[in-house]
Amino acid sequence: MLETYFSAPKTLRRLRSGISGPHIDAFADDLERDGYAPSIAVRYIRAAAHLGCFVQRRGRVLADIDLHTLHAFAGHLRRCQCPHFKRAKISYHARFGAKLFHQRLVDCGICSGEPVRDTPTDLALVTAFRDWFQTHRGVKQPTLRQYSRGATELVQALGEDVGQWTSQAVRNFLLKRARQCGAPTTQKLITSLRAFLRYLNFHGESRDDLALAIPAFAHWRLAKLPRCLSTEEVGRLIAACDGTDPGRLRDRAIVLMLVRLGLRSGDVAQLRLTDVDWNSGTLQVIGKGRYQVRLPLPQDVGDAVLRYLERRPAYIDTDHVFVRSIAPYSPFASGDGVSSVVKHALQRARIEAPAKGAHLLRHTAATEMLRNGVPLEQAGLVLRHRSIDMTAYYAKVDVALLKQIAQPWPEVHE
């Protein structure tokens, strides 16, 4: 009910008038149920009423609201002179509140839900490649989008008749794109094009293996030193997550899980309650390519997870271990949320780190294992590396050991 957030009769009458009025009270109930702070809920409710006023002035009805309407509403907010909504010109809250209200209208069947298209186009070749790649390689959506982007660019440049493609045309396309982007983007494009061209050859779309026409990129694998934190910095980072509120307890559990087990951010984001076996003290992780492994759960990590789960709001209905600390209390959409937790913890600890995401702690866990004498093979199993060379990469950070075995540079005598 609106009375939860507003008391002035005049304000209540205004919010319940207009085309948004019949749905405002239910929208307010949704915000309270999802745990939004009252100050935020007030802004979202005003945004819902504002959106209705905007649509009504255009001679439209609620059923006409779509993504284009929301985009137009966002533009209206930048120059809004509506007498009752001047305070709603805080564009972020107004835009997000309007999106939430629109989602409620979609759920109620008032507005039609528009499917979000993952692929840039509906090219049949790219769609089939995406389906095959996801089924047989088990890749995540971000990887699919990256590979589809490169495949789409190639098809748009050379045409959909793969039989007319030549090695020279494919090579020229890549060289032209490489001149337009940086080295990291070029490397990703090469990877995606090779996968797509191999798929075409495997399914008989192309008589020649055009992947052989993709030139190699000058890149010295594992040439750089791994970026990691020192033991003292790890202690400061964990201490920066001290506290008794659910947010800090969650952050501490995430940081310990990353730095002790070397998990990827996506592993933590997708972790389910059923993945933790408390009786045996183990943790099941499903990583890249659906690769599964059961890892030992260190005592301090298990204790941190338990403390967090005990303080997590009971009304959160999800089997994910970790959820957002602000409303809506939903699971992390991707590993980016986990990396954000690490980034903010580093800021609280005032650590000037060489990297800001969760992968920094994976590097730290790897180097700590090797510094403490864990054999490369065992460290590789924990980190789920497919090659021992990848694990050996972290051995380079032990400068003290390298100094013992390094030979002096011969002097030059004239």
Short mmCIF file of C-alpha atoms in Angstrom, two decimals:
data_model
loop_
_atom_site.label_atom_id
_atom_site.label_comp_id
_atom_site.label_asym_id
_atom_site.label_seq_id
_atom_site.Cartn_x
_atom_site.Cartn_y
_atom_site.Cartn_z
CA MET A 1 0.00 0.00 0.00
CA LEU A 2 1.11 3.55 -0.72
CA GLU A 3 0.47 4.51 2.92
CA THR A 4 3.63 2.60 3.78
CA TYR A 5 5.67 5.34 2.09
CA PHE A 6 3.39 8.41 1.90
CA SER A 7 1.07 10.08 4.41
CA ALA A 8 -0.11 13.30 2.77
CA PRO A 9 -3.64 12.80 1.34
CA LYS A 10 -2.86 15.13 -1.55
CA THR A 11 0.16 13.09 -2.57
CA LEU A 12 -1.76 9.82 -2.28
CA ARG A 13 -4.55 11.14 -4.49
CA ARG A 14 -2.11 12.38 -7.11
CA LEU A 15 -0.18 9.09 -7.25
CA ARG A 16 -3.38 7.06 -7.56
CA SER A 17 -4.72 9.23 -10.38
CA GLY A 18 -3.74 8.86 -14.00
CA ILE A 19 -3.25 5.66 -15.93
CA SER A 20 -0.59 4.31 -13.52
CA GLY A 21 -2.90 4.71 -10.51
CA PRO A 22 -4.62 1.31 -10.58
CA HIS A 23 -1.26 -0.45 -10.34
CA ILE A 24 0.66 1.87 -7.99
CA ASP A 25 -0.40 0.17 -4.73
CA ALA A 26 0.56 -3.29 -5.99
CA PHE A 27 3.88 -1.87 -7.21
CA ALA A 28 4.52 -0.44 -3.73
CA ASP A 29 3.77 -3.86 -2.20
CA ASP A 30 6.30 -5.46 -4.58
CA LEU A 31 9.00 -2.99 -3.54
CA GLU A 32 8.36 -3.66 0.16
CA ARG A 33 8.36 -7.41 -0.42
CA ASP A 34 11.67 -7.28 -2.30
CA GLY A 35 13.34 -5.37 0.52
CA TYR A 36 13.95 -1.99 -1.11
CA ALA A 37 14.87 0.79 1.30
CA PRO A 38 11.97 3.22 1.88
CA SER A 39 13.89 6.16 0.41
CA ILE A 40 14.55 4.21 -2.79
CA ALA A 41 11.01 2.85 -2.98
CA VAL A 42 9.61 6.40 -2.79
CA ARG A 43 11.67 7.41 -5.81
CA TYR A 44 10.60 4.34 -7.79
CA ILE A 45 6.92 4.93 -7.01
CA ARG A 46 7.20 8.54 -8.14
CA ALA A 47 8.92 7.32 -11.31
CA ALA A 48 6.04 4.92 -12.01
CA ALA A 49 3.52 7.75 -11.67
CA HIS A 50 5.73 10.00 -13.79
CA LEU A 51 5.93 7.37 -16.53
CA GLY A 52 2.15 7.10 -16.59
CA CYS A 53 1.83 10.88 -16.88
CA PHE A 54 4.37 10.91 -19.72
CA VAL A 55 2.53 8.18 -21.63
CA GLN A 56 -0.89 9.76 -21.06
CA ARG A 57 0.27 13.12 -22.41
CA ARG A 58 1.29 11.34 -25.60
CA GLY A 59 -2.25 9.99 -26.00
CA ARG A 60 -1.16 6.43 -25.28
CA VAL A 61 -2.12 3.78 -22.71
CA LEU A 62 -0.11 1.50 -20.43
CA ALA A 63 -0.30 -1.37 -22.92
CA ASP A 64 1.67 0.77 -25.40
CA ILE A 65 4.73 1.00 -23.13
CA ASP A 66 7.72 -0.76 -24.67
CA LEU A 67 11.48 -0.36 -24.77
CA HIS A 68 11.21 2.58 -27.16
CA THR A 69 8.84 4.31 -24.74
CA LEU A 70 11.28 3.81 -21.87
CA HIS A 71 14.07 5.26 -24.01
CA ALA A 72 11.92 8.28 -24.84
CA PHE A 73 11.07 8.68 -21.15
CA ALA A 74 14.78 8.71 -20.29
CA GLY A 75 15.23 11.56 -22.78
CA HIS A 76 12.26 13.40 -21.26
CA LEU A 77 13.85 13.23 -17.80
CA ARG A 78 16.81 15.32 -18.95
CA ARG A 79 14.56 18.27 -19.78
CA CYS A 80 11.54 17.53 -17.59
CA GLN A 81 9.47 20.50 -16.45
CA CYS A 82 6.53 18.52 -15.05
CA PRO A 83 5.34 20.47 -11.96
CA HIS A 84 4.87 17.46 -9.67
CA PHE A 85 7.93 15.50 -10.72
CA LYS A 86 10.81 17.98 -10.72
CA ARG A 87 12.37 16.13 -7.80
CA ALA A 88 12.26 12.94 -9.88
CA LYS A 89 14.87 14.26 -12.27
CA ILE A 90 17.51 12.11 -10.57
CA SER A 91 17.75 10.20 -13.80
CA TYR A 92 19.20 6.93 -12.53
CA HIS A 93 16.47 6.22 -9.98
CA ALA A 94 13.73 7.50 -12.29
CA ARG A 95 14.89 5.34 -15.20
CA PHE A 96 15.32 2.24 -13.08
CA GLY A 97 12.00 2.77 -11.30
CA ALA A 98 10.27 3.09 -14.68
CA LYS A 99 11.89 -0.18 -15.83
CA LEU A 100 10.73 -1.97 -12.69
CA PHE A 101 7.18 -0.68 -13.15
CA HIS A 102 7.21 -1.75 -16.79
CA GLN A 103 8.39 -5.21 -15.77
CA ARG A 104 5.45 -5.47 -13.38
CA LEU A 105 3.08 -4.51 -16.19
CA VAL A 106 4.66 -7.23 -18.35
CA ASP A 107 4.25 -9.80 -15.58
CA CYS A 108 0.58 -8.85 -15.22
CA GLY A 109 0.01 -9.25 -18.95
CA ILE A 110 -0.78 -5.58 -19.52
CA CYS A 111 2.31 -4.96 -21.65
CA SER A 112 3.80 -7.44 -24.06
CA GLY A 113 7.20 -8.75 -23.10
CA GLU A 114 9.84 -8.15 -25.73
CA PRO A 115 12.45 -10.89 -26.00
CA VAL A 116 16.01 -9.72 -25.54
CA ARG A 117 18.03 -10.78 -28.52
CA ASP A 118 21.47 -12.17 -27.66
CA THR A 119 22.75 -12.25 -31.20
CA PRO A 120 23.28 -9.04 -33.18
CA THR A 121 21.31 -10.46 -36.12
CA ASP A 122 19.24 -13.47 -37.04
CA LEU A 123 21.83 -14.92 -39.43
CA ALA A 124 21.10 -18.64 -39.74
CA LEU A 125 24.77 -19.61 -39.83
CA VAL A 126 25.57 -17.70 -36.64
CA THR A 127 22.51 -19.00 -34.81
CA ALA A 128 23.38 -22.61 -35.67
CA PHE A 129 26.98 -22.01 -34.61
CA ARG A 130 25.83 -20.58 -31.26
CA ASP A 131 23.57 -23.54 -30.56
CA TRP A 132 26.25 -26.07 -31.48
CA PHE A 133 28.95 -24.26 -29.50
CA GLN A 134 26.82 -24.03 -26.37
CA THR A 135 25.70 -27.66 -26.57
CA HIS A 136 29.11 -29.22 -27.20
CA ARG A 137 31.41 -26.83 -25.35
CA GLY A 138 29.18 -25.67 -22.50
CA VAL A 139 30.32 -22.05 -22.78
CA LYS A 140 28.65 -19.19 -20.92
CA GLN A 141 26.63 -16.39 -22.45
CA PRO A 142 29.45 -13.76 -22.44
CA THR A 143 31.68 -16.13 -24.42
CA LEU A 144 28.84 -16.91 -26.81
CA ARG A 145 28.26 -13.22 -27.43
CA GLN A 146 31.95 -12.67 -28.14
CA TYR A 147 32.22 -15.57 -30.58
CA SER A 148 28.93 -14.66 -32.28
CA ARG A 149 30.08 -11.08 -32.76
CA GLY A 150 33.15 -12.16 -34.71
CA ALA A 151 31.19 -14.69 -36.76
CA THR A 152 28.51 -12.13 -37.60
CA GLU A 153 31.05 -9.57 -38.77
CA LEU A 154 32.64 -12.16 -41.05
CA VAL A 155 29.32 -13.25 -42.59
CA GLN A 156 28.22 -9.66 -43.12
CA ALA A 157 31.52 -8.86 -44.83
CA LEU A 158 31.80 -11.95 -47.07
CA GLY A 159 28.15 -12.91 -47.58
CA GLU A 160 26.11 -15.92 -46.48
CA ASP A 161 27.27 -18.15 -49.34
CA VAL A 162 30.18 -19.84 -47.60
CA GLY A 163 31.07 -21.71 -50.77
CA GLN A 164 32.25 -18.45 -52.31
CA TRP A 165 34.63 -17.62 -49.48
CA THR A 166 38.35 -17.85 -50.16
CA SER A 167 41.38 -17.96 -47.93
CA GLN A 168 42.51 -14.58 -49.23
CA ALA A 169 39.13 -12.97 -48.52
CA VAL A 170 39.09 -14.30 -44.95
CA ARG A 171 42.65 -13.16 -44.37
CA ASN A 172 42.00 -9.70 -45.79
CA PHE A 173 38.95 -9.31 -43.56
CA LEU A 174 40.97 -10.05 -40.44
CA LEU A 175 43.86 -7.78 -41.43
CA LYS A 176 41.44 -4.93 -42.10
CA ARG A 177 39.71 -5.38 -38.74
CA ALA A 178 43.06 -5.66 -36.95
CA ARG A 179 44.00 -2.18 -38.19
CA GLN A 180 40.82 -0.81 -36.62
CA CYS A 181 41.18 -2.22 -33.10
CA GLY A 182 43.76 -2.92 -30.41
CA ALA A 183 45.79 -6.04 -29.74
CA PRO A 184 43.46 -7.64 -27.14
CA THR A 185 40.42 -7.22 -29.40
CA THR A 186 42.33 -8.64 -32.36
CA GLN A 187 43.35 -11.68 -30.33
CA LYS A 188 39.73 -12.34 -29.33
CA LEU A 189 38.59 -11.90 -32.93
CA ILE A 190 41.16 -14.44 -34.14
CA THR A 191 39.97 -16.97 -31.56
CA SER A 192 36.30 -16.53 -32.46
CA LEU A 193 36.92 -16.67 -36.23
CA ARG A 194 38.96 -19.86 -35.98
CA ALA A 195 36.21 -21.54 -33.96
CA PHE A 196 33.53 -20.45 -36.43
CA LEU A 197 35.49 -21.51 -39.51
CA ARG A 198 36.31 -24.90 -38.01
CA TYR A 199 32.61 -25.37 -37.28
CA LEU A 200 31.76 -24.59 -40.93
CA ASN A 201 34.35 -27.07 -42.17
CA PHE A 202 33.23 -29.77 -39.74
CA HIS A 203 29.60 -29.46 -40.88
CA GLY A 204 30.50 -29.43 -44.55
CA GLU A 205 29.56 -25.81 -45.18
CA SER A 206 33.08 -25.16 -46.45
CA ARG A 207 35.19 -27.56 -48.51
CA ASP A 208 38.45 -26.01 -47.31
CA ASP A 209 39.57 -25.49 -43.74
CA LEU A 210 39.54 -21.71 -43.90
CA ALA A 211 40.67 -21.52 -40.27
CA LEU A 212 44.19 -22.14 -41.63
CA ALA A 213 43.96 -18.77 -43.40
CA ILE A 214 43.73 -16.91 -40.08
CA PRO A 215 47.24 -15.65 -39.32
CA ALA A 216 48.80 -16.03 -35.91
CA PHE A 217 49.02 -13.04 -33.61
CA ALA A 218 52.40 -12.09 -32.16
CA HIS A 219 51.85 -12.99 -28.54
CA TRP A 220 54.35 -14.52 -26.13
CA ARG A 221 52.23 -16.69 -23.89
CA LEU A 222 52.88 -16.47 -20.15
CA ALA A 223 55.61 -13.86 -20.71
CA LYS A 224 54.42 -11.49 -17.98
CA LEU A 225 54.68 -11.97 -14.25
CA PRO A 226 51.41 -12.96 -12.56
CA ARG A 227 49.66 -10.18 -10.67
CA CYS A 228 49.08 -11.08 -7.04
CA LEU A 229 48.91 -9.73 -3.49
CA SER A 230 51.46 -10.22 -0.75
CA THR A 231 50.64 -12.15 2.42
CA GLU A 232 50.35 -8.88 4.35
CA GLU A 233 47.96 -7.44 1.77
CA VAL A 234 45.80 -10.57 1.89
CA GLY A 235 45.46 -10.10 5.65
CA ARG A 236 44.44 -6.48 5.21
CA LEU A 237 41.92 -7.43 2.54
CA ILE A 238 40.25 -10.02 4.78
CA ALA A 239 40.24 -7.58 7.71
CA ALA A 240 38.47 -5.02 5.49
CA CYS A 241 35.53 -7.42 5.36
CA ASP A 242 35.11 -7.64 9.15
CA GLY A 243 31.62 -6.94 10.46
CA THR A 244 28.40 -8.58 11.52
CA ASP A 245 25.94 -7.31 8.92
CA PRO A 246 25.05 -9.74 6.09
CA GLY A 247 26.87 -7.65 3.48
CA ARG A 248 30.23 -7.79 5.23
CA LEU A 249 29.79 -11.45 6.16
CA ARG A 250 29.11 -12.21 2.49
CA ASP A 251 32.16 -10.24 1.35
CA ARG A 252 34.40 -12.07 3.83
CA ALA A 253 33.14 -15.48 2.68
CA ILE A 254 33.66 -14.57 -0.98
CA VAL A 255 37.16 -13.20 -0.46
CA LEU A 256 38.24 -16.23 1.58
CA MET A 257 36.81 -18.60 -1.02
CA LEU A 258 38.69 -16.83 -3.80
CA VAL A 259 42.01 -16.50 -2.03
CA ARG A 260 42.07 -19.97 -0.45
CA LEU A 261 40.72 -22.06 -3.34
CA GLY A 262 41.58 -19.91 -6.35
CA LEU A 263 38.05 -20.06 -7.75
CA ARG A 264 36.98 -17.97 -10.71
CA SER A 265 34.39 -15.25 -10.20
CA GLY A 266 31.84 -17.20 -12.22
CA ASP A 267 32.37 -20.27 -10.00
CA VAL A 268 31.44 -18.25 -6.92
CA ALA A 269 28.48 -16.53 -8.58
CA GLN A 270 26.96 -19.87 -9.66
CA LEU A 271 27.68 -21.75 -6.42
CA ARG A 272 24.57 -23.54 -5.08
CA LEU A 273 23.75 -24.73 -1.58
CA THR A 274 23.74 -28.32 -2.83
CA ASP A 275 27.33 -27.93 -4.04
CA VAL A 276 28.59 -27.78 -0.44
CA ASP A 277 28.93 -31.12 1.34
CA TRP A 278 29.22 -30.17 5.01
CA ASN A 279 29.62 -33.76 6.17
CA SER A 280 32.75 -34.42 4.11
CA GLY A 281 33.94 -30.80 4.09
CA THR A 282 34.11 -30.55 0.30
CA LEU A 283 32.89 -28.20 -2.38
CA GLN A 284 31.79 -29.12 -5.91
CA VAL A 285 32.73 -26.57 -8.56
CA ILE A 286 31.51 -26.57 -12.16
CA GLY A 287 33.83 -24.40 -14.21
CA LYS A 288 34.66 -23.77 -17.84
CA GLY A 289 33.38 -26.32 -20.32
CA ARG A 290 31.23 -27.93 -17.60
CA TYR A 291 34.45 -29.23 -16.00
CA GLN A 292 33.51 -30.54 -12.53
CA VAL A 293 35.80 -31.01 -9.57
CA ARG A 294 35.30 -31.50 -5.85
CA LEU A 295 37.65 -29.43 -3.71
CA PRO A 296 38.38 -29.56 0.04
CA LEU A 297 36.65 -26.80 1.98
CA PRO A 298 39.13 -25.10 4.34
CA GLN A 299 37.92 -24.55 7.90
CA ASP A 300 38.02 -20.75 7.80
CA VAL A 301 36.16 -20.68 4.48
CA GLY A 302 33.47 -23.03 5.75
CA ASP A 303 33.04 -21.03 8.96
CA ALA A 304 32.71 -17.78 6.97
CA VAL A 305 30.08 -19.27 4.65
CA LEU A 306 28.08 -20.62 7.58
CA ARG A 307 28.09 -17.27 9.40
CA TYR A 308 26.86 -15.58 6.25
CA LEU A 309 24.08 -18.10 5.63
CA GLU A 310 22.90 -17.75 9.24
CA ARG A 311 22.49 -13.97 8.81
CA ARG A 312 21.15 -14.00 5.26
CA PRO A 313 17.50 -12.84 5.16
CA ALA A 314 15.21 -15.86 5.50
CA TYR A 315 12.76 -14.63 2.86
CA ILE A 316 15.33 -14.92 0.06
CA ASP A 317 14.06 -17.80 -2.06
CA THR A 318 17.06 -19.09 -3.98
CA ASP A 319 19.47 -22.00 -3.76
CA HIS A 320 22.43 -19.81 -4.71
CA VAL A 321 24.87 -19.37 -1.85
CA PHE A 322 25.65 -15.70 -2.50
CA VAL A 323 23.13 -12.98 -3.35
CA ARG A 324 23.21 -9.22 -3.76
CA SER A 325 23.43 -7.20 -0.55
CA ILE A 326 20.90 -4.61 -1.75
CA ALA A 327 17.42 -5.04 -3.12
CA PRO A 328 16.39 -6.93 -5.07
CA TYR A 329 18.13 -9.71 -3.14
CA SER A 330 18.76 -11.88 -6.17
CA PRO A 331 21.76 -14.04 -7.14
CA PHE A 332 24.64 -12.47 -9.01
CA ALA A 333 23.84 -12.30 -12.71
CA SER A 334 27.48 -13.08 -13.58
CA GLY A 335 30.98 -13.10 -12.17
CA ASP A 336 31.12 -9.32 -12.56
CA GLY A 337 29.21 -8.96 -9.29
CA VAL A 338 31.82 -11.06 -7.48
CA SER A 339 34.64 -8.97 -8.99
CA SER A 340 32.82 -5.85 -7.78
CA VAL A 341 32.87 -7.25 -4.23
CA VAL A 342 36.64 -7.70 -4.48
CA LYS A 343 37.11 -4.24 -5.96
CA HIS A 344 35.26 -2.54 -3.10
CA ALA A 345 37.11 -4.64 -0.51
CA LEU A 346 40.43 -3.54 -2.01
CA GLN A 347 39.30 0.08 -1.77
CA ARG A 348 38.34 -0.32 1.90
CA ALA A 349 41.70 -1.93 2.62
CA ARG A 350 43.46 0.88 0.69
CA ILE A 351 45.44 -1.61 -1.35
CA GLU A 352 46.92 -0.36 -4.61
CA ALA A 353 46.59 -3.62 -6.48
CA PRO A 354 47.89 -4.36 -10.00
CA ALA A 355 44.38 -5.58 -10.89
CA LYS A 356 40.97 -4.93 -9.38
CA GLY A 357 38.87 -8.02 -10.05
CA ALA A 358 38.39 -11.46 -8.58
CA HIS A 359 41.06 -12.97 -10.85
CA LEU A 360 43.68 -11.12 -8.80
CA LEU A 361 42.85 -13.41 -5.87
CA ARG A 362 43.00 -16.49 -8.11
CA HIS A 363 46.55 -15.47 -9.04
CA THR A 364 47.29 -14.90 -5.36
CA ALA A 365 46.00 -18.33 -4.38
CA ALA A 366 48.11 -19.99 -7.06
CA THR A 367 51.32 -18.27 -6.08
CA GLU A 368 50.73 -18.96 -2.38
CA MET A 369 50.30 -22.68 -3.08
CA LEU A 370 53.63 -22.86 -4.87
CA ARG A 371 55.41 -20.73 -2.27
CA ASN A 372 54.25 -23.17 0.40
CA GLY A 373 55.68 -26.14 -1.47
CA VAL A 374 52.54 -27.56 -3.09
CA PRO A 375 53.64 -29.59 -6.16
CA LEU A 376 52.71 -28.19 -9.55
CA GLU A 377 50.45 -31.14 -10.34
CA GLN A 378 48.39 -30.72 -7.16
CA ALA A 379 48.16 -26.95 -7.59
CA GLY A 380 47.02 -27.49 -11.17
CA LEU A 381 44.25 -29.83 -10.01
CA VAL A 382 42.92 -27.25 -7.54
CA LEU A 383 43.07 -24.49 -10.14
CA ARG A 384 41.64 -26.81 -12.83
CA HIS A 385 44.35 -26.01 -15.35
CA ARG A 386 44.40 -28.14 -18.47
CA SER A 387 48.14 -27.67 -18.91
CA ILE A 388 50.95 -27.89 -16.36
CA ASP A 389 52.59 -24.98 -18.18
CA MET A 390 49.81 -22.69 -17.00
CA THR A 391 50.43 -23.68 -13.39
CA ALA A 392 54.19 -23.27 -13.81
CA TYR A 393 53.52 -19.66 -14.82
CA TYR A 394 52.92 -18.80 -11.16
CA ALA A 395 56.29 -20.21 -10.08
CA LYS A 396 57.96 -17.12 -11.55
CA VAL A 397 56.87 -14.91 -8.66
CA ASP A 398 59.14 -16.62 -6.13
CA VAL A 399 61.96 -14.16 -6.66
CA ALA A 400 63.97 -15.45 -3.68
CA LEU A 401 64.11 -18.93 -5.18
CA LEU A 402 64.93 -17.59 -8.63
CA LYS A 403 67.87 -15.64 -7.19
CA GLN A 404 69.31 -18.85 -5.78
CA ILE A 405 69.35 -20.62 -9.13
CA ALA A 406 69.98 -17.66 -11.46
CA GLN A 407 73.41 -17.54 -13.01
CA PRO A 408 75.38 -14.26 -12.97
CA TRP A 409 75.44 -12.38 -16.25
CA PRO A 410 78.90 -12.75 -17.81
CA GLU A 411 80.92 -9.55 -17.83
CA VAL A 412 82.02 -8.15 -21.12
CA HIS A 413 85.79 -7.63 -21.33
CA GLU A 414 87.23 -5.40 -23.99
#
